[in-house]
PDB file of C-alpha atoms and ligand atoms in Angstrom:
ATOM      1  CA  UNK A1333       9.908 -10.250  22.631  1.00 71.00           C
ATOM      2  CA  UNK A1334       7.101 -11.991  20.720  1.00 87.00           C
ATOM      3  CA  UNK A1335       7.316 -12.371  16.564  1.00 95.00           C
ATOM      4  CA  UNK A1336       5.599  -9.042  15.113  1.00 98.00           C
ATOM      5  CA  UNK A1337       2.548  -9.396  12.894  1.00 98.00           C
ATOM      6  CA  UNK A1338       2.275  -6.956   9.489  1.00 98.00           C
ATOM      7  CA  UNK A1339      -0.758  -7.071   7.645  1.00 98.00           C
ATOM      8  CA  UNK A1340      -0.101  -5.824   4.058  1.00 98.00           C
ATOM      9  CA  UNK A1341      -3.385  -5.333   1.573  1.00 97.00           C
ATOM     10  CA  UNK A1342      -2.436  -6.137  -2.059  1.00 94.00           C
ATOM     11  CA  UNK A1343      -0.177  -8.956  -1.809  1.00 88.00           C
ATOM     12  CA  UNK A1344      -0.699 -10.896  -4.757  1.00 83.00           C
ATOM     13  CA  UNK A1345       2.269  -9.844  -7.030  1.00 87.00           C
ATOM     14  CA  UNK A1346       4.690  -6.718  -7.618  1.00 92.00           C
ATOM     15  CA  UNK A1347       5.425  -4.226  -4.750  1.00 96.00           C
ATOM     16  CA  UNK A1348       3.540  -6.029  -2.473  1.00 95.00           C
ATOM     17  CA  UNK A1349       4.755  -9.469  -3.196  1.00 94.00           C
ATOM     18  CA  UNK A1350       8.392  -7.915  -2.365  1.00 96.00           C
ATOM     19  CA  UNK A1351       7.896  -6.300   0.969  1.00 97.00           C
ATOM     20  CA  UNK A1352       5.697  -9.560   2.395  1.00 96.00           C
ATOM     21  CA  UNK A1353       9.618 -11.671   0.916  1.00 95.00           C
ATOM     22  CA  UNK A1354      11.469  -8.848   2.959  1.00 97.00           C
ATOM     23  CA  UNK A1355       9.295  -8.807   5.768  1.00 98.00           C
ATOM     24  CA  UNK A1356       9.694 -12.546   6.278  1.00 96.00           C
ATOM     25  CA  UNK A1357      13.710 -12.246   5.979  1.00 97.00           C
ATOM     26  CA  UNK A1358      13.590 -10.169   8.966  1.00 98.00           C
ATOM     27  CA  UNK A1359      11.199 -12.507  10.987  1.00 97.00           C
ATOM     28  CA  UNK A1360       8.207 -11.239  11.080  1.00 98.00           C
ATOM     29  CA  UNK A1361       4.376 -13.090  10.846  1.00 97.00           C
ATOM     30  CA  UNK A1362       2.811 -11.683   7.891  1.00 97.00           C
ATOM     31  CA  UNK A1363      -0.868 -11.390   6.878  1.00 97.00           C
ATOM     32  CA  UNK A1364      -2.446 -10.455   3.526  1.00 96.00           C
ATOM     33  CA  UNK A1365      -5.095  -9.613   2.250  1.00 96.00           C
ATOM     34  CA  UNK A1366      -6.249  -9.387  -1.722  1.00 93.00           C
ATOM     35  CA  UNK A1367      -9.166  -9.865  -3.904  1.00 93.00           C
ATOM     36  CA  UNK A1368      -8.099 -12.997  -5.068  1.00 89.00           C
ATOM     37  CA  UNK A1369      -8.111 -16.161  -3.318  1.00 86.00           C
ATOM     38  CA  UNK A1370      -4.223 -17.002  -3.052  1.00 78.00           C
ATOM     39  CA  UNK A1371      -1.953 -16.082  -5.446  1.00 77.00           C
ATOM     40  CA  UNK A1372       0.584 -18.680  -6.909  1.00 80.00           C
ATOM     41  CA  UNK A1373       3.082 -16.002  -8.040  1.00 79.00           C
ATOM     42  CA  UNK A1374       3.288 -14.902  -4.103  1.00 78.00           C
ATOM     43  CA  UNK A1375       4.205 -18.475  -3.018  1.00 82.00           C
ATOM     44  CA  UNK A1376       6.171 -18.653   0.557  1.00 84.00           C
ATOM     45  CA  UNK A1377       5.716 -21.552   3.247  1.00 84.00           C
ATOM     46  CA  UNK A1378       2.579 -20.078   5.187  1.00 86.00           C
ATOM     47  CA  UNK A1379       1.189 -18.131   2.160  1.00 87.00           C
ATOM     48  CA  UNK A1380      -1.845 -19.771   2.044  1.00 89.00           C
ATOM     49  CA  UNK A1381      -3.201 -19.718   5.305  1.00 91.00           C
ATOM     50  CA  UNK A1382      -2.150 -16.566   6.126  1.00 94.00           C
ATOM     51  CA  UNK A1383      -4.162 -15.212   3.141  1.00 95.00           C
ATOM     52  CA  UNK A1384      -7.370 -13.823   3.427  1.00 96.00           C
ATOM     53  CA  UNK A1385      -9.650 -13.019   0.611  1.00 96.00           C
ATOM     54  CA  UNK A1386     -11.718  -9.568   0.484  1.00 97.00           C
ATOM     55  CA  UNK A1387     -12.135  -7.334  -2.272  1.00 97.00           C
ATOM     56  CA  UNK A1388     -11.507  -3.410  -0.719  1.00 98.00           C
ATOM     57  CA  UNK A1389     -14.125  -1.863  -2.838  1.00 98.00           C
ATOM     58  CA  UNK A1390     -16.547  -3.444  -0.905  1.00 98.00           C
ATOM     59  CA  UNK A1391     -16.113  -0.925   2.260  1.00 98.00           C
ATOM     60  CA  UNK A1392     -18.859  -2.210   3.898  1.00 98.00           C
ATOM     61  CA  UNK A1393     -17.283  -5.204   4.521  1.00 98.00           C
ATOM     62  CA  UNK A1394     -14.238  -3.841   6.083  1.00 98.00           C
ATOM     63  CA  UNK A1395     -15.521  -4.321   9.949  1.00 98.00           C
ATOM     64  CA  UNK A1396     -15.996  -8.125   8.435  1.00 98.00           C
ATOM     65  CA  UNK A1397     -12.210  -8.354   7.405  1.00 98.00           C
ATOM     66  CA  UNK A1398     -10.869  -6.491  10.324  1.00 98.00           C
ATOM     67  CA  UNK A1399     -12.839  -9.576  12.323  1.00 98.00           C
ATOM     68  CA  UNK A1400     -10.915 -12.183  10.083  1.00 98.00           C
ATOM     69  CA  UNK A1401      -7.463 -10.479  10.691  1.00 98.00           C
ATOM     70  CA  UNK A1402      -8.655 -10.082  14.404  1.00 98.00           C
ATOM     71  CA  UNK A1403      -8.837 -13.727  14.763  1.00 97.00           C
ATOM     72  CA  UNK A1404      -5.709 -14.143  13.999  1.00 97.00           C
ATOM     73  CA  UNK A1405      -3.435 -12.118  15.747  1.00 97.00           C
ATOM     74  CA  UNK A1406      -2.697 -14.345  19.304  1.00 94.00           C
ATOM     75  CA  UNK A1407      -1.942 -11.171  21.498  1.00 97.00           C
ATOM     76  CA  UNK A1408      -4.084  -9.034  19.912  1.00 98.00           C
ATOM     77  CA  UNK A1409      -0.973  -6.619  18.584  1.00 98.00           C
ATOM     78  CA  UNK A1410      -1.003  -5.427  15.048  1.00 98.00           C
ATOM     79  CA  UNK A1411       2.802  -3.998  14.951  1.00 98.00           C
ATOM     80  CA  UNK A1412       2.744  -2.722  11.035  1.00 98.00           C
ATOM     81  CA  UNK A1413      -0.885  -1.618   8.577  1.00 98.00           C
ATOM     82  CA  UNK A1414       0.816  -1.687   4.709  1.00 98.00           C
ATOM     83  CA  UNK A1415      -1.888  -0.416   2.472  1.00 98.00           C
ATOM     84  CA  UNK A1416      -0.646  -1.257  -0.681  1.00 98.00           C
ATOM     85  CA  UNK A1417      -3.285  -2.478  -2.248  1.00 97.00           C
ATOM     86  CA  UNK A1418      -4.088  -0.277  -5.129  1.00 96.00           C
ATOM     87  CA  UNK A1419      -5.975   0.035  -8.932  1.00 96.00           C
ATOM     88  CA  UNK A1420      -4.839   2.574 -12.025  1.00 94.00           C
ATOM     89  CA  UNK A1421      -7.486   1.704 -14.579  1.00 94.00           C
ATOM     90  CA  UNK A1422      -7.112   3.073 -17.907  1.00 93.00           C
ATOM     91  CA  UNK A1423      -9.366   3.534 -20.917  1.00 93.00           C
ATOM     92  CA  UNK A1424      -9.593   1.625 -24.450  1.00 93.00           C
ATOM     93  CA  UNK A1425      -6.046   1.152 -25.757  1.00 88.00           C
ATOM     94  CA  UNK A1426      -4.589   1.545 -22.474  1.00 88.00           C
ATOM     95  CA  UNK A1427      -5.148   5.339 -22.854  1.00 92.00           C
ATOM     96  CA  UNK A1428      -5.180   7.888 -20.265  1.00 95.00           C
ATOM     97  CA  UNK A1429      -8.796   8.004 -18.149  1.00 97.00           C
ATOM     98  CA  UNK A1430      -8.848  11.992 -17.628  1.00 98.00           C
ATOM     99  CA  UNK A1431     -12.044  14.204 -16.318  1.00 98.00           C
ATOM    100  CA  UNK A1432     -14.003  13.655 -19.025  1.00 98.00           C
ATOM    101  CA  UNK A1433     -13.792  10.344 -19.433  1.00 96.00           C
ATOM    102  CA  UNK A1434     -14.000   9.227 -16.119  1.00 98.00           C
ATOM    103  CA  UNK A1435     -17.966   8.859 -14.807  1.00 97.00           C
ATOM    104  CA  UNK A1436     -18.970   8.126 -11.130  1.00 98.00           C
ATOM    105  CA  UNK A1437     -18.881   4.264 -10.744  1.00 98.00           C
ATOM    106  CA  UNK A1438     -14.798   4.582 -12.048  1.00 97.00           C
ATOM    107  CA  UNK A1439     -14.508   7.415  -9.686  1.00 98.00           C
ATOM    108  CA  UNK A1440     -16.382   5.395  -6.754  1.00 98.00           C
ATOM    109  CA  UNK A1441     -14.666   2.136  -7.324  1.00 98.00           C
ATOM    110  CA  UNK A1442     -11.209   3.454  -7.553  1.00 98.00           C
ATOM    111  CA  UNK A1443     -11.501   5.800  -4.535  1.00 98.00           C
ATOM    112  CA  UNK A1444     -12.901   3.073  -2.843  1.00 98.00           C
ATOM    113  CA  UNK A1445     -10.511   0.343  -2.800  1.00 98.00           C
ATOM    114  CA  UNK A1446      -7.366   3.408  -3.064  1.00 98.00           C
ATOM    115  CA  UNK A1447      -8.218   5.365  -0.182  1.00 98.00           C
ATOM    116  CA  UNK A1448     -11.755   4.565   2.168  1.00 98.00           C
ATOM    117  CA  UNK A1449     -11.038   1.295   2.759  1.00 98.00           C
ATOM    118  CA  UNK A1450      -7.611   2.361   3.797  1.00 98.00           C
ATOM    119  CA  UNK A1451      -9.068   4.967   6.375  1.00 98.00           C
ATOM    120  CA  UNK A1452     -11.789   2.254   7.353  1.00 98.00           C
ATOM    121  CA  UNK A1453      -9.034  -0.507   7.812  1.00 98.00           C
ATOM    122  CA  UNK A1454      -7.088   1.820  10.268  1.00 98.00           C
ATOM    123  CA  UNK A1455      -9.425   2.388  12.382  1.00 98.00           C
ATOM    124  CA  UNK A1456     -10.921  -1.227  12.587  1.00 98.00           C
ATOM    125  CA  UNK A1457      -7.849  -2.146  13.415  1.00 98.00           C
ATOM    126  CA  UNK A1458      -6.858   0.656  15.862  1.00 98.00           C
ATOM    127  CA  UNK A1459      -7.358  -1.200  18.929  1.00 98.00           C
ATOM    128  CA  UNK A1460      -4.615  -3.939  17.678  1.00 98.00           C
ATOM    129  CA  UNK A1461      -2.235  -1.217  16.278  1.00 98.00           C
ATOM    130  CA  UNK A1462      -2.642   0.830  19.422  1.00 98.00           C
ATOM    131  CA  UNK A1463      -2.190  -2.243  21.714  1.00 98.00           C
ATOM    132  CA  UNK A1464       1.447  -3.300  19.657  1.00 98.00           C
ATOM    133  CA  UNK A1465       2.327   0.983  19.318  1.00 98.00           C
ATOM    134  CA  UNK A1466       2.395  -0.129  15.512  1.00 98.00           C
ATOM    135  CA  UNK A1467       3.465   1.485  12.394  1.00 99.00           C
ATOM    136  CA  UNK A1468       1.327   2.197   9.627  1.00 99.00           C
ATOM    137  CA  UNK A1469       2.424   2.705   5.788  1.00 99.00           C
ATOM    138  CA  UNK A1470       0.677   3.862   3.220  1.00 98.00           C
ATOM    139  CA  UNK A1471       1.594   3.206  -0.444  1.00 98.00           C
ATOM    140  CA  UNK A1472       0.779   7.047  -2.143  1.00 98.00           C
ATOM    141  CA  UNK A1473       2.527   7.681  -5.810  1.00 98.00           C
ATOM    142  CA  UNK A1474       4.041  10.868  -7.487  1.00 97.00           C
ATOM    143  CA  UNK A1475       1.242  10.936  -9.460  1.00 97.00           C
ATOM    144  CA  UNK A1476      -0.862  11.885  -6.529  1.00 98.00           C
ATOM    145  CA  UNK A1477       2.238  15.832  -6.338  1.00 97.00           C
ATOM    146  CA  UNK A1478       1.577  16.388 -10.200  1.00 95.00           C
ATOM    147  CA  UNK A1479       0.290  15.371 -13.439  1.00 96.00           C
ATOM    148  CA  UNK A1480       1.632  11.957 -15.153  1.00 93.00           C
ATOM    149  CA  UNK A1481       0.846  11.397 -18.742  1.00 90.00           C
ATOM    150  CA  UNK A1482      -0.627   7.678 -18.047  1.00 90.00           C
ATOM    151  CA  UNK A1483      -2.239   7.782 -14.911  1.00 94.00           C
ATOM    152  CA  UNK A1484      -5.878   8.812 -14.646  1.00 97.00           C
ATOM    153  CA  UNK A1485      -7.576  11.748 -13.159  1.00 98.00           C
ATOM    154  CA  UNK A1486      -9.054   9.530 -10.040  1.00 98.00           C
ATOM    155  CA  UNK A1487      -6.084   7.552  -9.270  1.00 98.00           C
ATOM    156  CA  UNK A1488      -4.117  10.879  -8.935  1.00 98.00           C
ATOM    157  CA  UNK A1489      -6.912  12.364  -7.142  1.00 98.00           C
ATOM    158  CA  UNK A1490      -7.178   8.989  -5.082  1.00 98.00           C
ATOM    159  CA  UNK A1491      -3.219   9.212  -4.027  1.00 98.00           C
ATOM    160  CA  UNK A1492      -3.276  12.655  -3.098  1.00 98.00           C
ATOM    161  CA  UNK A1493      -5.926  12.170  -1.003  1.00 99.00           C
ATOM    162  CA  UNK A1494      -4.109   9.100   0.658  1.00 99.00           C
ATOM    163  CA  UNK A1495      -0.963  11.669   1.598  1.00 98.00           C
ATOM    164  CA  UNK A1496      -3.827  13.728   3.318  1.00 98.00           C
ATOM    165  CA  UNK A1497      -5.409  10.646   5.675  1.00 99.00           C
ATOM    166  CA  UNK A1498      -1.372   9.622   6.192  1.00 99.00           C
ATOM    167  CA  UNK A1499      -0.763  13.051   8.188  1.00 98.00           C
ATOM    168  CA  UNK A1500      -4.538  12.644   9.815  1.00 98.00           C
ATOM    169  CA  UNK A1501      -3.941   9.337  10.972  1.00 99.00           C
ATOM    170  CA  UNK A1502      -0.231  10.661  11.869  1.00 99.00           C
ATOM    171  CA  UNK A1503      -2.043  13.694  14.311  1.00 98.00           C
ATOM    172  CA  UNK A1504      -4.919  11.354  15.267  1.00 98.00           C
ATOM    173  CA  UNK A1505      -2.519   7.876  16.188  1.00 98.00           C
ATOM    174  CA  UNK A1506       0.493   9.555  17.382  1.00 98.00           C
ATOM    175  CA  UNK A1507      -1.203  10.036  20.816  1.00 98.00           C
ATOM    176  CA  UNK A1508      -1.268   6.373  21.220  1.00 98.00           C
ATOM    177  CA  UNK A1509       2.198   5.172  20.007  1.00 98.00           C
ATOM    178  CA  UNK A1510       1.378   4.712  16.369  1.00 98.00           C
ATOM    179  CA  UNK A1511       3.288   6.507  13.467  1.00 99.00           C
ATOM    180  CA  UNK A1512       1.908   6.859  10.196  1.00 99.00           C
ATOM    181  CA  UNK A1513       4.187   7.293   7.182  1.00 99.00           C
ATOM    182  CA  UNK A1514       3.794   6.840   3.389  1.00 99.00           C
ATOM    183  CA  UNK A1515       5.614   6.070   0.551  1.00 98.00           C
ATOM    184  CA  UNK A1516       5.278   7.956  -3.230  1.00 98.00           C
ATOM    185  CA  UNK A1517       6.659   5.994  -5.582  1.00 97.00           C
ATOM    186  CA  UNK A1518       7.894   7.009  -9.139  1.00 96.00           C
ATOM    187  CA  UNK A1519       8.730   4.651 -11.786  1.00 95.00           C
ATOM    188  CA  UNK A1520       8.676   0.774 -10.208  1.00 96.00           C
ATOM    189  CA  UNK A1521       9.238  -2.538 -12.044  1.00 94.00           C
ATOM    190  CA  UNK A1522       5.765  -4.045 -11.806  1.00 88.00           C
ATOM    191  CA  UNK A1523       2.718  -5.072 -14.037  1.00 78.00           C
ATOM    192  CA  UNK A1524       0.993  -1.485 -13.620  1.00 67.00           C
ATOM    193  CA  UNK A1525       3.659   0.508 -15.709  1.00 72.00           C
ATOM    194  CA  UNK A1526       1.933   1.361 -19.093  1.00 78.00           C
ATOM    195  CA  UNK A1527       4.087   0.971 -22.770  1.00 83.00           C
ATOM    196  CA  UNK A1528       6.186   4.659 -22.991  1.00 86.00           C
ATOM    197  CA  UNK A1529       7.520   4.416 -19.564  1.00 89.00           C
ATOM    198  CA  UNK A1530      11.104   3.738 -21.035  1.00 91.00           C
ATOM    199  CA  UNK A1531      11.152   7.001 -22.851  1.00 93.00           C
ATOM    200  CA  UNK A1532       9.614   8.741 -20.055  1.00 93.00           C
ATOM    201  CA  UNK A1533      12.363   7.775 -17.638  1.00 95.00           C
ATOM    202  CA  UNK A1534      14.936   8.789 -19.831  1.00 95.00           C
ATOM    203  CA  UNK A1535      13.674  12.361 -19.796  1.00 95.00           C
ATOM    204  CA  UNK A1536      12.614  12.985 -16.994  1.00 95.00           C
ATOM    205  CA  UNK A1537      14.281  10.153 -14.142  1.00 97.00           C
ATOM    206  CA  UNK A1538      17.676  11.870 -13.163  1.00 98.00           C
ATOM    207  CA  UNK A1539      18.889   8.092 -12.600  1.00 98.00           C
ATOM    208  CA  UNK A1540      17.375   6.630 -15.724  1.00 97.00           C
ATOM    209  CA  UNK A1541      16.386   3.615 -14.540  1.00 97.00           C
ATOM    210  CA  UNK A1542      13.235   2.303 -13.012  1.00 97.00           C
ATOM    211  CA  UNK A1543      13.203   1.321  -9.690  1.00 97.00           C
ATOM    212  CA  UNK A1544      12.924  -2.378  -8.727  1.00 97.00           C
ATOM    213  CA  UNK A1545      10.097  -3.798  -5.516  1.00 97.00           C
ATOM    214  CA  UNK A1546      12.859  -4.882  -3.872  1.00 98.00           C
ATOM    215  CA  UNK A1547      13.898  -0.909  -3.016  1.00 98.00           C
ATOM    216  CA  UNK A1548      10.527   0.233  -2.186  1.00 98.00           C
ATOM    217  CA  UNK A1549      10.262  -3.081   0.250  1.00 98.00           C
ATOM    218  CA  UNK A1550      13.083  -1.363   1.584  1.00 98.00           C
ATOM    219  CA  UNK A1551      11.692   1.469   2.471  1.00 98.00           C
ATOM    220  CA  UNK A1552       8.439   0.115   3.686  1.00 98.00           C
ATOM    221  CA  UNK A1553      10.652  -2.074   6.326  1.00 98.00           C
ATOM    222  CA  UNK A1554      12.609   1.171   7.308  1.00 98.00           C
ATOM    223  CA  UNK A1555       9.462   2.952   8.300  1.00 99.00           C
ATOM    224  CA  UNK A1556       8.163  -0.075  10.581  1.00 98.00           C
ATOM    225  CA  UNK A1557      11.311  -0.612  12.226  1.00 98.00           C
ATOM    226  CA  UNK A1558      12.709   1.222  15.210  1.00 97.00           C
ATOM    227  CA  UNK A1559      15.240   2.638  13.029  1.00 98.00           C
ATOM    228  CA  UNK A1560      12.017   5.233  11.887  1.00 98.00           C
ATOM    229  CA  UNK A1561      11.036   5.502  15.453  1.00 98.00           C
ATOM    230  CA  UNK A1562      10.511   9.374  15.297  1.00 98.00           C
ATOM    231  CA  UNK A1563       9.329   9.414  11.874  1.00 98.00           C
ATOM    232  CA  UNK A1564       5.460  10.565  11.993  1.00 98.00           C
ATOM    233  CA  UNK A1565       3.432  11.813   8.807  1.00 98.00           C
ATOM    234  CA  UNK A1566       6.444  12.013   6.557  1.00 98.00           C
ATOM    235  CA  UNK A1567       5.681  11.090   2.600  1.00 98.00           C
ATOM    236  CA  UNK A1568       9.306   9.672   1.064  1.00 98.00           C
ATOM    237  CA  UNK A1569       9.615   9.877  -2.299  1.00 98.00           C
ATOM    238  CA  UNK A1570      11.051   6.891  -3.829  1.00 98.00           C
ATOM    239  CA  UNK A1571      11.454   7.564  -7.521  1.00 98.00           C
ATOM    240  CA  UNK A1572      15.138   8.249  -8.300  1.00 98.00           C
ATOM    241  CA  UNK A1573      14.893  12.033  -8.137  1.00 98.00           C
ATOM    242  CA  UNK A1574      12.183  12.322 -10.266  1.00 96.00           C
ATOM    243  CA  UNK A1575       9.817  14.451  -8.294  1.00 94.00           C
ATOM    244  CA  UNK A1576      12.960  17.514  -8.263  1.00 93.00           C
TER     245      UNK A1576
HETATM  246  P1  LIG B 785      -0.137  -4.425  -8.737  1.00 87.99           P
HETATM  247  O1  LIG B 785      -1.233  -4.153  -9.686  1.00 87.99           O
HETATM  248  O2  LIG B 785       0.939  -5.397  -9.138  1.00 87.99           O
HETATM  249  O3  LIG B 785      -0.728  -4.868  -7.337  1.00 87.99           O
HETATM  250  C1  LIG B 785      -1.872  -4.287  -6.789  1.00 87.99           C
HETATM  251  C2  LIG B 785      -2.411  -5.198  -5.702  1.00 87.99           C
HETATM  252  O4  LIG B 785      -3.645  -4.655  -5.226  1.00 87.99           O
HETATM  253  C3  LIG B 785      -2.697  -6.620  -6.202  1.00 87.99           C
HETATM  254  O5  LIG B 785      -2.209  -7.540  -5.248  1.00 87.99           O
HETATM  255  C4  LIG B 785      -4.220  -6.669  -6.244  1.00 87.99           C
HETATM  256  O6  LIG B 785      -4.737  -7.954  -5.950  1.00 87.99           O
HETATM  257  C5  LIG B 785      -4.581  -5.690  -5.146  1.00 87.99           C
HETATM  258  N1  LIG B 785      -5.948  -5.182  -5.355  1.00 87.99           N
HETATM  259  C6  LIG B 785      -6.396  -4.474  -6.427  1.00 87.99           C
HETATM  260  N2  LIG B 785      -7.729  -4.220  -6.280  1.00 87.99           N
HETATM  261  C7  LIG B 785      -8.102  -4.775  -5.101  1.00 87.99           C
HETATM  262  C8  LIG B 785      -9.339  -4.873  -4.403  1.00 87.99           C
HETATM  263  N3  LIG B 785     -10.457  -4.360  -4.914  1.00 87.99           N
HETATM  264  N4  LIG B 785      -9.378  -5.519  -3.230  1.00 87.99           N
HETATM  265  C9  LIG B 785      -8.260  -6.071  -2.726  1.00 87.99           C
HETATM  266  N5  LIG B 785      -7.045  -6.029  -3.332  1.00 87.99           N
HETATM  267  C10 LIG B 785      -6.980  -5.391  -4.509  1.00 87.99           C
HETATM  268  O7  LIG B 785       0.482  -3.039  -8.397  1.00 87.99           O
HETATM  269  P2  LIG B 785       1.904  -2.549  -7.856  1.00 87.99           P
HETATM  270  O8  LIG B 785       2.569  -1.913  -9.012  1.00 87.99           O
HETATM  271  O9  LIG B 785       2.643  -3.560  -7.051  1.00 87.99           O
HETATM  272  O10 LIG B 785       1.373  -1.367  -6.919  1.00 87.99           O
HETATM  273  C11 LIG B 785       1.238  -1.478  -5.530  1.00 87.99           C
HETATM  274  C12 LIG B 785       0.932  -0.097  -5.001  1.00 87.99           C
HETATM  275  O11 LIG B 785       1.959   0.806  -5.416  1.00 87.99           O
HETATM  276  C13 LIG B 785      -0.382   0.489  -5.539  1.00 87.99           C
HETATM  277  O12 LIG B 785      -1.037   1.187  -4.496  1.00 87.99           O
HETATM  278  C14 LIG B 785       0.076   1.440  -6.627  1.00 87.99           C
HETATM  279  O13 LIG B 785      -0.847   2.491  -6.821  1.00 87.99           O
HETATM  280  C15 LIG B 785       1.376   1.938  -6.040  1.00 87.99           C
HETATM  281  N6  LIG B 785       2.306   2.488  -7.022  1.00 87.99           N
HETATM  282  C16 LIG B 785       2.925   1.701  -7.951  1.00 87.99           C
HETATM  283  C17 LIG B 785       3.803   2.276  -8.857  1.00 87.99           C
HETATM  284  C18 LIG B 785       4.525   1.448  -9.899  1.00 87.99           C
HETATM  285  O14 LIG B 785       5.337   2.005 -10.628  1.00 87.99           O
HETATM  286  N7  LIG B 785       4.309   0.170  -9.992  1.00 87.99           N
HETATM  287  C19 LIG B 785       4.059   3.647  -8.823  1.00 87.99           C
HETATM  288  C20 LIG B 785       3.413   4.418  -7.873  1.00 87.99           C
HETATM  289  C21 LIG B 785       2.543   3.833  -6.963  1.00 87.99           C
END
């Protein structure tokens, strides 16, 4: 069997950065793609070539990308879509960005790059997913099931909406061999945590603890494998119980 190809948006650093380490572990030929050029702090042996520079809030240049990524893929099989790739801006101070604050270009750019240039993505890259009967994963949040005290109204609007496309591309794909799954997490180890998080685990994470990237890689791997192989439009919660 030829190596399997995963393109994962988002791969500069944090959750990411883990599942392209895990990813390789297992084998596989990994793409990425991120608005910076290359990224020093995801460094592995083929990192740089295999990076490709596009910034998702430009949607109109998705076809573009999806011609990049094209181009290299030597079978023309795309066997695993992460969408990671994802913003949480907040206002002055860090605060909260709720309705009121939040005006059209914040609600256009973070919708944008969170959830249409995920949809647009998929389906430039249908033809390649539906010729390797690939596995697409979405990266959603709890956030996007409730109301969090530091993430902003569009970013929880944004994820929601992401769960939504996950079952539509799960109805729409499934036809052709492709699953589509995503993944909520709660509390993860990365730059995009805000200052409070520690007390907010302890009341309200049943395991106290944050998660680390190296557990949500996890679960991103699970859901590509064949061990997920009847696993279609299913949303796994990966927050240590704090979602019950
Ligand atoms: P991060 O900020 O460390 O990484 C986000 C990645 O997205 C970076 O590689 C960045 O380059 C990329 N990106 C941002 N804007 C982009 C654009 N316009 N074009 C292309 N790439 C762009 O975040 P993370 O914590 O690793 O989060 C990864 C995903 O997990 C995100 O979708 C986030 O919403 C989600 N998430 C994270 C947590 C958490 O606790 N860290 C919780 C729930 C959900």
């Amino acid at each position: 069997m030829s190596t399997p190809y995963m393109l994962l948006t988002g791969a500069s650093r944090g959750i990411g950065h883990a599942t392209v380490k895990l990813f390789l572990e297992k084998g596989w030929r990994i793409l990425t793609v991120s608005r910076h050029p290359f990224s020093e702090e995801c460094r592995w042996p083929a990192a740089r070539e295999s990076h490709i520079q596009a910034d998702l809030e430009d949607v109109d240049g998705i076809e573009a990308l999806a011609e990049v990524v094209r181009q290299k893929l030597p079978e023309g099989k795309l066997a695993a879509l992460v969408n990671n790739a994802g913003i949480s801006p907040k206002g002055p101070g860090g605060s909260r960005l709720g309705i009121l604050d939040t005006d059209a270009d914040t609600w256009r750019h973070i919708l944008n790059v969170n959830l249409v240039s995920t949809a647009l993505l998929a389906r430039a890259l249908s033809p390649e997913l539906f010729a390797a009967k690939g596995a697409i994963v979405n990266v959603t949040s709890i956030v996007g099931s409730r109301v969090h005290p530091f993430a902003g109204v569009a970013y929880a609007a944004s994820k929601a909406a992401l769960a939504s496309l996950t079952r539509e591309m799960a109805h729409e794909f499934g036809p052709y061999g492709v699953r589509a799954n995503a993944i909520a997490p709660g509390e993860i180890s990365t730059d995009i945590l805000s200052p409070g998080t520690d007390q907010l685990v302890e009341a309200l994470v049943p395991m106290k603890r944050l998660g680390t990237t190296t557990e949500v890689a996890k679960t991103i791997y699970f859901l590509c494998s064949e061990e997920s192989s009847y696993i279609n439009g299913a949303e796994i919660h990966i927050n240590g119980g704090q979602h019950v």
